[in-house]
Coordinates of C-alpha atoms in Angstrom, one line a residue:
X481 CA 0.4 24.4 -41.9
X482 CA -1.5 27.7 -42.0
X483 CA -5.3 27.5 -42.3
X484 CA -6.8 29.0 -45.5
X485 CA -8.9 31.9 -44.2
X486 CA -12.7 32.2 -44.8
X487 CA -13.6 35.7 -45.9
X488 CA -17.3 35.4 -44.9
X489 CA -19.3 33.4 -42.4
X490 CA -20.9 30.7 -44.6
X491 CA -21.5 27.0 -44.3
X492 CA -17.8 26.2 -45.0
X493 CA -16.7 28.6 -42.3
X494 CA -19.0 26.8 -39.8
X495 CA -17.4 23.5 -40.8
X496 CA -13.9 24.9 -40.6
X497 CA -14.5 26.5 -37.2
X498 CA -16.0 23.3 -35.7
X499 CA -12.9 21.4 -36.9
X500 CA -10.4 23.9 -35.6
X501 CA -12.3 24.3 -32.3
X502 CA -12.3 20.5 -31.8
X503 CA -8.6 20.3 -32.4
X504 CA -7.9 23.2 -30.0
X505 CA -10.0 21.6 -27.3
X506 CA -8.3 18.3 -27.9
X507 CA -4.9 20.0 -27.4
X508 CA -6.1 21.8 -24.3
X509 CA -8.2 19.1 -22.8
X510 CA -5.8 17.9 -20.1
X511 CA -4.8 21.4 -19.2
X512 CA -8.5 22.4 -18.7
X513 CA -9.3 19.3 -16.8
X514 CA -6.4 20.1 -14.4
X515 CA -7.7 23.5 -13.5
X516 CA -11.3 22.5 -13.1
X517 CA -12.3 23.5 -9.5
X518 CA -15.7 25.2 -10.0
X519 CA -18.6 24.4 -9.6
X520 CA -17.3 21.0 -8.6
X521 CA -13.6 19.9 -8.6
X522 CA -14.2 16.8 -10.7
X523 CA -11.5 17.4 -13.2
X524 CA -13.6 16.8 -16.4
X525 CA -14.3 20.3 -17.9
X526 CA -11.9 19.9 -20.7
X527 CA -13.1 16.4 -21.6
X528 CA -16.8 17.5 -21.5
X529 CA -16.1 20.5 -23.7
X530 CA -14.2 18.3 -26.2
X531 CA -17.0 15.7 -26.3
X532 CA -19.7 18.4 -26.8
X533 CA -17.7 20.0 -29.6
X534 CA -17.0 16.7 -31.2
X535 CA -20.7 16.0 -31.4
X536 CA -21.3 19.4 -33.0
X537 CA -18.5 18.9 -35.6
X538 CA -19.8 15.4 -36.4
X539 CA -23.3 16.8 -37.1
X540 CA -21.9 19.5 -39.4
X541 CA -19.9 16.9 -41.3
X542 CA -23.0 14.7 -41.7
X543 CA -24.9 17.6 -43.3
X544 CA -22.0 18.1 -45.8
X545 CA -21.9 14.4 -46.5
X546 CA -25.7 14.4 -47.1
X547 CA -25.4 17.1 -49.7
X548 CA -22.5 15.3 -51.4
X549 CA -24.5 12.1 -51.6
X550 CA -27.8 13.6 -52.5
X551 CA -26.7 16.2 -55.1
X552 CA -26.3 20.0 -54.9
X553 CA -29.0 22.1 -53.3
X554 CA -27.0 25.0 -52.0
X555 CA -24.0 26.9 -53.6
X556 CA -21.7 24.4 -55.3
X557 CA -23.5 21.5 -53.7
X558 CA -22.9 22.7 -50.2
X559 CA -25.5 23.2 -47.4
X560 CA -26.7 26.7 -46.7
X561 CA -25.4 28.6 -43.7
X562 CA -28.7 28.0 -41.9
X563 CA -28.4 24.2 -42.4
X564 CA -24.8 24.1 -41.2
X565 CA -25.5 26.4 -38.2
X566 CA -28.6 24.4 -37.1
X567 CA -26.6 21.1 -37.4
X568 CA -23.9 22.5 -35.3
X569 CA -26.4 23.6 -32.6
X570 CA -28.3 20.3 -32.7
X571 CA -25.1 18.2 -32.5
X572 CA -23.9 20.1 -29.5
X573 CA -27.3 19.9 -27.8
X574 CA -27.6 16.1 -28.1
X575 CA -23.9 15.5 -27.2
X576 CA -23.5 18.1 -24.4
X577 CA -21.6 16.7 -21.4
X578 CA -21.4 18.2 -17.9
X579 CA -22.1 21.8 -16.8
X580 CA -19.5 23.3 -19.2
X581 CA -20.6 21.3 -22.2
X582 CA -24.2 22.2 -21.6
X583 CA -23.4 25.9 -21.5
X584 CA -21.2 25.6 -24.7
X585 CA -24.2 23.9 -26.4
X586 CA -26.4 26.9 -25.6
X587 CA -23.7 29.3 -26.7
X588 CA -23.6 27.6 -30.1
X589 CA -27.4 27.4 -30.2
X590 CA -27.6 31.2 -29.6
X591 CA -25.2 31.8 -32.4
X592 CA -27.1 29.5 -34.7
X593 CA -30.4 31.3 -34.1
X594 CA -28.9 34.4 -35.6
X595 CA -26.9 32.7 -38.4
X596 CA -30.0 30.7 -39.4
X597 CA -32.4 33.6 -39.2
X598 CA -32.4 34.0 -43.0
X599 CA -32.8 30.4 -44.3
X600 CA -31.7 31.3 -47.8
X601 CA -28.7 33.5 -47.0
X602 CA -25.5 32.1 -48.3
X603 CA -23.4 33.9 -45.7
X604 CA -23.2 36.7 -43.1
X605 CA -20.7 39.4 -42.4
X606 CA -19.0 41.1 -39.4
X607 CA -22.3 42.6 -38.3
X608 CA -24.0 39.2 -38.3
X609 CA -21.1 37.7 -36.3
X610 CA -21.5 40.5 -33.7
X611 CA -25.2 39.8 -33.3
X612 CA -24.5 36.1 -33.1
X613 CA -22.0 36.5 -30.3
X614 CA -24.4 38.7 -28.4
X615 CA -27.2 36.3 -28.7
X616 CA -24.9 33.4 -27.7
X617 CA -23.8 35.2 -24.4
X618 CA -27.4 36.3 -23.5
X619 CA -29.0 32.9 -24.2
X620 CA -26.4 31.0 -22.2
X621 CA -26.8 33.3 -19.2
X622 CA -30.6 32.9 -19.4
X623 CA -30.2 29.1 -19.5
X624 CA -28.4 29.0 -16.1
X625 CA -30.7 29.2 -13.1
X626 CA -28.4 31.2 -10.9
X627 CA -25.6 32.9 -13.0
X628 CA -22.3 33.4 -11.2
X629 CA -19.6 35.9 -12.3
X630 CA -16.1 34.6 -12.8
X631 CA -17.3 31.7 -14.9
X632 CA -17.6 31.0 -18.6
X633 CA -20.7 33.2 -18.6
X634 CA -18.6 36.2 -17.7
X635 CA -16.1 35.4 -20.4
X636 CA -18.8 35.0 -23.0
X637 CA -20.4 38.3 -22.1
X638 CA -17.0 40.0 -22.3
X639 CA -16.5 38.5 -25.8
X640 CA -19.8 39.7 -26.9
X641 CA -19.2 43.2 -25.5
X642 CA -15.9 43.5 -27.3
X643 CA -17.4 42.3 -30.5
X644 CA -20.3 44.8 -30.2
X645 CA -17.9 47.7 -29.9
X646 CA -15.9 46.6 -33.1
X647 CA -16.6 47.5 -36.7
X648 CA -15.1 45.4 -39.5
X649 CA -15.1 42.1 -41.2
X650 CA -15.6 38.7 -39.5
X651 CA -11.8 38.3 -38.8
X652 CA -11.7 41.7 -37.1
X653 CA -14.8 41.0 -35.0
X654 CA -13.6 37.5 -34.1
X655 CA -10.2 38.8 -32.9
X656 CA -11.9 41.5 -30.8
X657 CA -14.1 38.8 -29.2
X658 CA -11.1 36.6 -28.5
X659 CA -9.1 39.4 -26.9
X660 CA -12.1 40.5 -24.8
X661 CA -12.6 37.0 -23.6
X662 CA -8.9 36.6 -22.8
X663 CA -9.0 39.7 -20.6
X664 CA -12.1 38.5 -18.8
X665 CA -10.6 35.1 -18.3
X666 CA -7.5 36.5 -16.6
X667 CA -9.8 38.4 -14.2
X668 CA -11.9 35.4 -13.1
X669 CA -9.8 34.5 -10.0
X670 CA -10.6 38.0 -8.6
X671 CA -14.4 37.2 -9.0
X672 CA -14.6 33.7 -7.7
X673 CA -13.0 32.6 -4.4
X674 CA -12.6 29.0 -5.4
X675 CA -10.4 30.0 -8.3
X676 CA -8.3 32.3 -6.2
X677 CA -7.7 29.6 -3.6
X678 CA -6.6 27.2 -6.2
X679 CA -4.5 29.7 -8.2
X680 CA -6.2 29.1 -11.5
X681 CA -8.5 30.8 -14.1
X682 CA -12.0 29.4 -14.8
X683 CA -11.8 26.1 -16.7
X684 CA -15.0 26.7 -18.7
X685 CA -13.8 30.2 -19.7
X686 CA -10.5 28.8 -20.7
X687 CA -12.2 26.4 -23.0
X688 CA -14.3 29.2 -24.5
X689 CA -11.2 31.2 -25.2
X690 CA -9.8 28.2 -27.2
X691 CA -13.1 28.0 -29.2
X692 CA -12.8 31.7 -30.0
X693 CA -9.2 31.4 -31.0
X694 CA -10.4 28.8 -33.5
X695 CA -12.9 31.3 -34.8
X696 CA -10.1 33.9 -35.3
X697 CA -8.1 31.3 -37.2
X698 CA -11.1 30.4 -39.3
X699 CA -11.3 34.0 -40.7
X700 CA -7.6 35.1 -40.6
X701 CA -5.8 31.8 -41.3
X702 CA -3.5 32.4 -38.3
X703 CA -3.9 31.1 -34.7
X704 CA -3.8 34.1 -32.3
X705 CA -1.3 34.3 -29.5
X706 CA -2.1 32.0 -26.6
X707 CA -3.8 33.4 -23.5
X708 CA -1.5 33.4 -20.4
X709 CA -2.5 33.5 -16.8
X710 CA -2.1 36.7 -14.7
X711 CA 0.9 37.2 -12.5
X712 CA 0.8 35.2 -9.3
X713 CA -1.5 32.5 -10.6
X714 CA -0.7 29.0 -11.9
X715 CA -0.1 29.2 -15.6
X716 CA -2.9 27.5 -17.5
X717 CA -0.3 25.9 -19.8
X718 CA 1.6 24.2 -16.9
X719 CA 0.2 20.7 -17.3
X720 CA 2.5 19.3 -14.6
X721 CA 0.8 21.2 -11.8
X722 CA -2.5 20.0 -10.2
X723 CA -4.2 22.9 -8.4
X724 CA -4.6 22.6 -4.6
X725 CA -8.3 22.1 -3.9
X726 CA -9.6 23.1 -0.6
X727 CA -11.9 20.7 1.3
X728 CA -15.0 22.9 0.7
X729 CA -14.4 22.7 -3.1
X730 CA -14.0 19.0 -3.4
X731 CA -16.7 16.8 -4.9
X732 CA -19.4 15.9 -2.4
X733 CA -17.8 18.0 0.4
X734 CA -20.8 20.2 1.1
X735 CA -22.7 20.2 -2.2
X736 CA -25.0 17.7 -3.9
X737 CA -23.8 14.1 -4.4
X738 CA -24.9 13.5 -8.0
X739 CA -24.7 15.1 -11.4
X740 CA -27.8 14.3 -13.5
X741 CA -27.9 14.9 -17.2
X742 CA -30.6 13.9 -19.8
X743 CA -32.1 14.8 -23.1
X744 CA -35.8 15.7 -22.8
X745 CA -38.6 15.9 -25.3
X746 CA -41.1 18.4 -23.8
X747 CA -43.1 21.5 -24.5
X748 CA -41.9 24.9 -23.5
X749 CA -44.5 25.3 -20.7
X750 CA -43.6 21.9 -19.2
X751 CA -39.9 22.9 -19.2
X752 CA -40.7 26.1 -17.3
X753 CA -42.3 24.1 -14.6
X754 CA -39.3 21.6 -14.7
X755 CA -36.9 24.5 -14.1
X756 CA -38.7 25.4 -10.9
X757 CA -38.9 21.8 -9.7
X758 CA -35.2 21.1 -10.3
X759 CA -34.1 24.4 -8.8
X760 CA -35.7 23.3 -5.6
X761 CA -33.9 20.0 -5.7
X762 CA -30.2 21.1 -6.2
X763 CA -27.9 23.6 -7.8
X764 CA -25.8 24.1 -11.0
X765 CA -29.1 23.9 -12.9
X766 CA -28.7 24.5 -16.7
X767 CA -31.5 23.8 -19.1
X768 CA -30.7 24.4 -22.8
X769 CA -32.4 23.8 -26.1
X770 CA -35.9 24.5 -27.5
X771 CA -38.3 23.5 -30.2
X772 CA -39.3 20.4 -28.2
X773 CA -35.8 19.1 -27.5
X774 CA -33.8 20.1 -24.3
X775 CA -30.7 19.1 -22.5
X776 CA -31.0 19.2 -18.7
X777 CA -28.1 19.4 -16.3
X778 CA -28.4 19.6 -12.5
X779 CA -26.5 18.7 -9.3
X780 CA -28.7 17.0 -6.7
X781 CA -28.7 14.7 -3.7
X782 CA -31.8 12.8 -5.0
X783 CA -31.0 11.7 -8.5
X784 CA -34.3 9.7 -8.8
X785 CA -36.3 12.8 -8.0
X786 CA -34.5 14.7 -10.8
X787 CA -35.3 12.0 -13.3
X788 CA -38.9 11.8 -12.1
X789 CA -39.2 15.5 -12.7
X790 CA -38.2 14.9 -16.3
X791 CA -40.7 12.2 -16.7
X792 CA -43.4 14.5 -15.5
X793 CA -42.3 17.2 -18.0
X794 CA -42.0 14.9 -21.0
X795 CA -39.8 12.0 -22.2
X796 CA -36.3 12.0 -20.8
X797 CA -33.7 9.7 -22.4
X798 CA -29.9 9.3 -22.6
X799 CA -29.9 9.7 -18.9
X800 CA -26.5 9.9 -17.2
X801 CA -26.0 10.0 -13.5
X802 CA -22.6 10.5 -12.0
X803 CA -21.8 10.1 -8.3
X804 CA -19.3 12.8 -7.3
X805 CA -17.9 10.7 -4.6
X806 CA -17.1 7.7 -6.9
X807 CA -13.5 6.7 -7.1
X808 CA -12.0 8.1 -10.3
X809 CA -8.3 8.5 -11.1
X810 CA -8.6 12.0 -12.6
X811 CA -10.9 13.2 -9.8
X812 CA -8.8 11.7 -7.1
X813 CA -5.8 13.5 -8.4
X814 CA -7.6 16.8 -8.4
X815 CA -8.8 16.2 -4.9
X816 CA -5.3 15.3 -3.5
X817 CA -6.2 11.6 -2.9
X818 CA -4.1 8.7 -4.2
X819 CA -5.6 7.4 -7.5
X820 CA -6.9 3.8 -7.5
X821 CA -4.7 1.1 -8.9
X822 CA -5.2 0.3 -12.6
X823 CA -6.7 -3.1 -13.5
X824 CA -4.5 -5.2 -15.8
X825 CA -7.1 -5.7 -18.5
X826 CA -10.6 -4.5 -19.4
X827 CA -13.1 -4.8 -22.3
X828 CA -14.9 -1.7 -23.6
X829 CA -17.9 -2.4 -25.8
X830 CA -20.4 -0.3 -27.7
X831 CA -23.9 -1.7 -27.2
X832 CA -27.2 -0.7 -29.0
X833 CA -29.6 -1.1 -26.1
X834 CA -30.1 -1.0 -22.3
X835 CA -30.7 -4.7 -22.1
X836 CA -27.4 -5.6 -23.8
X837 CA -25.7 -3.0 -21.7
X838 CA -26.7 -4.9 -18.7
X839 CA -25.6 -8.2 -20.2
X840 CA -22.2 -6.8 -21.1
X841 CA -21.7 -5.0 -17.8
X842 CA -22.6 -8.3 -16.0
X843 CA -19.8 -10.0 -17.9
X844 CA -17.4 -7.3 -16.7
X845 CA -17.3 -5.0 -19.7
X846 CA -17.3 -1.2 -19.7
X847 CA -20.1 -0.1 -22.0
X848 CA -20.9 2.8 -24.3
X849 CA -24.6 3.0 -25.1
X850 CA -25.4 3.7 -28.8
X851 CA -29.0 4.9 -29.4
X852 CA -30.6 4.4 -32.8
X853 CA -29.4 7.1 -35.1
X854 CA -27.0 8.5 -32.5
X855 CA -23.7 6.6 -32.8
X856 CA -21.1 7.5 -30.2
X857 CA -18.2 9.8 -31.0
X858 CA -14.6 8.8 -30.7
X859 CA -14.3 11.0 -27.5
X860 CA -17.0 8.9 -25.8
X861 CA -15.0 5.7 -26.5
X862 CA -11.8 7.3 -25.2
X863 CA -13.7 8.4 -22.1
X864 CA -14.9 4.8 -21.6
X865 CA -11.4 3.5 -21.9
X866 CA -10.3 5.9 -19.2
X867 CA -13.3 4.9 -17.1
X868 CA -12.2 1.2 -17.5
X869 CA -8.9 2.3 -15.9
X870 CA -6.8 -0.6 -17.1
X871 CA -3.3 -1.1 -18.6
X872 CA -4.7 -3.2 -21.4
X873 CA -8.1 -2.7 -23.2
X874 CA -9.9 -4.8 -25.8
X875 CA -12.3 -2.5 -27.7
X876 CA -15.4 -4.0 -29.4
X877 CA -17.2 -1.4 -31.6
X878 CA -20.0 -3.9 -32.5
X879 CA -20.9 -1.9 -35.6
X880 CA -19.2 -1.8 -39.0
X881 CA -19.9 1.9 -39.3
X882 CA -17.9 2.6 -36.2
X883 CA -14.7 1.1 -37.4
X884 CA -13.0 4.5 -38.1
X885 CA -14.4 6.1 -34.9
X886 CA -13.1 3.1 -32.9
X887 CA -9.7 3.3 -34.6
X888 CA -9.4 7.0 -33.8
X889 CA -10.3 6.3 -30.1
X890 CA -7.8 3.4 -30.0
X891 CA -5.0 5.7 -31.3
X892 CA -5.9 8.3 -28.7
X893 CA -5.9 5.8 -25.9
X894 CA -2.5 4.4 -27.0
X895 CA -1.1 7.9 -27.0
X896 CA -2.2 8.1 -23.3
X897 CA -0.2 4.9 -22.5
X898 CA -2.9 2.3 -22.7
X899 CA -2.3 -0.9 -24.7
X900 CA -5.4 -1.2 -26.9
X901 CA -6.5 -4.0 -29.2
X902 CA -9.4 -3.2 -31.6
X903 CA -11.4 -6.3 -32.6
X904 CA -13.6 -5.3 -35.6
X905 CA -16.9 -6.7 -34.4
X906 CA -19.7 -5.7 -36.7
X907 CA -22.6 -6.6 -34.5
X908 CA -23.4 -6.9 -30.8
X909 CA -23.9 -10.7 -31.2
X910 CA -20.2 -11.0 -32.4
X911 CA -19.3 -9.0 -29.3
X912 CA -21.2 -11.5 -27.1
X913 CA -19.2 -14.3 -28.7
X914 CA -15.9 -12.5 -28.1
X915 CA -16.8 -11.7 -24.5
X916 CA -17.8 -15.3 -23.9
X917 CA -14.2 -16.5 -24.4
X918 CA -12.5 -13.6 -22.8
X919 CA -10.0 -14.7 -20.1
X920 CA -8.2 -11.7 -18.5
X921 CA -5.6 -14.0 -16.8
X922 CA -4.0 -15.3 -20.0
X923 CA -1.5 -13.3 -22.1
X924 CA -3.0 -10.2 -23.8
X925 CA -2.1 -11.4 -27.4
X926 CA -3.6 -14.8 -26.7
X927 CA -6.8 -13.4 -25.3
X928 CA -7.2 -11.0 -28.3
X929 CA -6.6 -13.8 -30.8
X930 CA -9.2 -16.0 -29.1
X931 CA -11.8 -13.2 -28.9
X932 CA -11.1 -12.2 -32.5
X933 CA -11.5 -15.9 -33.6
X934 CA -14.8 -16.2 -31.7
X935 CA -16.2 -13.0 -33.2
X936 CA -15.1 -13.9 -36.7
X937 CA -16.8 -17.4 -36.4
X938 CA -20.1 -15.7 -35.6
X939 CA -22.3 -14.8 -38.6
X940 CA -24.7 -12.0 -37.8
X941 CA -28.1 -10.8 -39.0
X942 CA -30.8 -8.4 -38.1
X943 CA -34.5 -8.0 -38.8
X944 CA -35.7 -4.4 -39.4
X945 CA -38.6 -2.5 -41.0
X946 CA -37.9 -0.8 -44.4
X947 CA -38.2 3.0 -44.1
X948 CA -38.5 3.7 -47.8
X949 CA -38.6 2.0 -51.2
X950 CA -35.2 0.7 -52.2
X951 CA -33.3 -1.6 -54.4
X952 CA -31.6 -4.5 -52.4
X953 CA -29.7 -7.7 -53.1
X954 CA -33.0 -9.5 -52.6
X955 CA -35.1 -7.3 -54.9
X956 CA -37.1 -4.1 -54.5
X957 CA -38.5 -3.4 -51.1
X958 CA -41.3 -1.0 -50.1
X959 CA -41.7 1.2 -47.0
X960 CA -43.0 -1.0 -44.2
X961 CA -41.6 -4.3 -45.6
X962 CA -39.8 -6.6 -43.1
X963 CA -36.1 -7.0 -44.1
X964 CA -33.8 -9.7 -43.0
X965 CA -30.1 -8.7 -43.4
X966 CA -27.4 -11.3 -43.2
X967 CA -23.8 -10.0 -42.8
X968 CA -25.0 -6.5 -43.7
X969 CA -26.9 -7.4 -46.9
X970 CA -30.6 -7.8 -47.4
X971 CA -31.3 -11.5 -47.9
X972 CA -35.0 -11.8 -47.2
X973 CA -37.9 -9.4 -47.8
X974 CA -41.2 -10.3 -46.1
X975 CA -44.4 -9.0 -44.6
X976 CA -44.3 -10.8 -41.3
X977 CA -41.6 -10.3 -38.6
X978 CA -41.8 -13.8 -37.2
X979 CA -41.8 -15.6 -40.6
X980 CA -38.9 -13.4 -41.8
X981 CA -36.9 -14.1 -38.7
X982 CA -37.4 -17.8 -39.1
X983 CA -36.4 -17.6 -42.8
X984 CA -33.2 -15.7 -41.9
X985 CA -32.2 -18.3 -39.3
X986 CA -32.8 -21.1 -41.7
X987 CA -30.6 -19.5 -44.3
X988 CA -27.8 -19.0 -41.8
X989 CA -28.0 -22.6 -40.4
X990 CA -27.9 -24.0 -43.9
X991 CA -24.2 -23.3 -43.8
X992 CA -23.8 -24.9 -40.4
X993 CA -23.9 -23.8 -36.8
X994 CA -24.1 -25.0 -33.2
X995 CA -25.6 -22.0 -31.4
X996 CA -28.2 -19.4 -32.3
X997 CA -28.3 -16.1 -30.4
X998 CA -31.5 -14.0 -30.5
X999 CA -31.5 -10.4 -29.1
X1000 CA -35.1 -9.0 -29.0
X1001 CA -35.7 -5.3 -29.4
X1002 CA -38.5 -3.6 -27.5
X1003 CA -40.8 -3.5 -30.6
X1004 CA -40.3 -7.2 -31.5
X1005 CA -43.7 -9.0 -31.6
X1006 CA -44.6 -11.3 -28.8
X1007 CA -43.8 -14.9 -29.6
X1008 CA -41.2 -14.3 -32.2
X1009 CA -38.4 -15.8 -30.1
X1010 CA -40.5 -18.8 -29.1
X1011 CA -41.4 -19.5 -32.7
X1012 CA -37.8 -19.3 -33.9
X1013 CA -36.6 -21.4 -31.0
X1014 CA -39.2 -24.1 -31.7
X1015 CA -38.3 -24.1 -35.4
X1016 CA -34.6 -24.5 -34.7
X1017 CA -35.3 -27.3 -32.2
X1018 CA -37.4 -29.2 -34.6
X1019 CA -35.2 -28.8 -37.7
X1020 CA -31.7 -28.7 -36.2
X1021 CA -31.4 -31.2 -33.3
X1022 CA -27.9 -30.3 -32.3
X1023 CA -28.3 -26.6 -32.3
X1024 CA -29.0 -24.6 -29.1
X1025 CA -30.8 -21.3 -28.9
X1026 CA -30.2 -18.5 -26.3
X1027 CA -32.4 -15.4 -26.1
X1028 CA -31.6 -12.0 -24.6
X1029 CA -33.7 -8.8 -24.4
X1030 CA -31.8 -5.8 -25.9
X1031 CA -34.2 -3.0 -25.1
X1032 CA -34.3 0.0 -27.5
X1033 CA -31.7 -1.3 -29.9
X1034 CA -33.1 -0.1 -33.3
X1035 CA -33.4 -3.5 -34.9
X1036 CA -36.5 -5.7 -34.0
X1037 CA -34.2 -8.7 -33.7
X1038 CA -30.4 -9.3 -33.7
X1039 CA -29.4 -12.8 -34.7
X1040 CA -26.1 -14.6 -34.3
X1041 CA -25.0 -18.1 -35.5
X1042 CA -21.8 -19.6 -34.3

């Protein structure tokens, strides 16, 4: 069905573009993964671009949802162009994955800096789009420590050059940028030996061309003609061909052994010093962001030193370290090795803190860490299913708000040939109960029924601090009050964490129970677990209590009764 074109670049155009770009990268993901040979042949460029764009699109959707819920402030109740553009850039920044995703995040940030320059402007025109594409290409190049031609940077510069030389509306400028990028993409094998040896175009550049094609469709309503590879090279649309990767291009052959990525809260001056420090530790250094929040990507042999450098600069978090030599089915295929055998069954679970991640991992689950206020996107869940590398997967979202995200991930995994059962766990304590009865040796259906029954028999609660005054099922709460939520509804309002936790457990056990599970957050007061455990032991003789430490999980305390 043809897309209704946007005549100007406004907030709705940002939303449309993000949605179309995400769909385009989803269609091209496997193709792009298959031609990923530079800077490391780890076969994940398409996946990383998709996950980055998914985070950007989700952030834009959240801004629109906020306006719909809170009443109109912009035209017709929609956000302003500046709000939508900043959301897009921020979403891409916090969700950026890999070298390619980090560069895409900076491209989107560069565009947003121009689009959001006038905070009150409802839209911009072809001239504004030309300036945005120019800023995007320049800022992305500046973010890379040692720019290399024949990469996505070259393609972005060519797109900006073509746009700069074009007069007209947004559709005309977008088409010129797309065509300029396509021409540059076809030339990348002549600029980079690794591409020529493998007979492919640059994977990151191919992804950018897909994003620019979505931009053309946003303003014209029609998807442009697909880019084809030059004569004599492997066609980028030929998904059945895995490029031949020379030994020197394989992960870990001569280059660094680890990829390190983290978000960093730091001042500009500290980041300048960090760039110098990391540049001396490894290569493929890309640092993007600004205004106190940065995304850092580098390939190193000493992963610990790269993280320590971040600690010296500010506060690193969402740290991801990938060993290029690790056995991975996708990477093994790209490197010409035999992929490892699939496991028969695995459990994939979303967990809210590092402590619970360790607990779940120790029980054999593949985990996806959900930071407070940063729920995982469906692409991250799909990636975790792929990482589990099993024929059958039990998916535990552990959050009622993730049910649609988890359902979308399950459908995608099923389309890839994995048998997936989604158990609608609403809390990590329900996931713990399900995992406790998991038996991979019994029939899949029997295992899923048993795990679902255990989760459903576990009532869940949490103790949190109220952020604002609000009406609740238990009355009016004020900012700073301690809230006890049972099965998602506020049941207790108090002033003391320990007393509120004990009251919540009493209410839950009044309906019966044999086991109380307490998961302590980092900010839970000392002694709360001992007090609750003592109270349970004195009042309910046949009830046992088990305590875990969840880390930075958002809630002060998670409670389960089964």
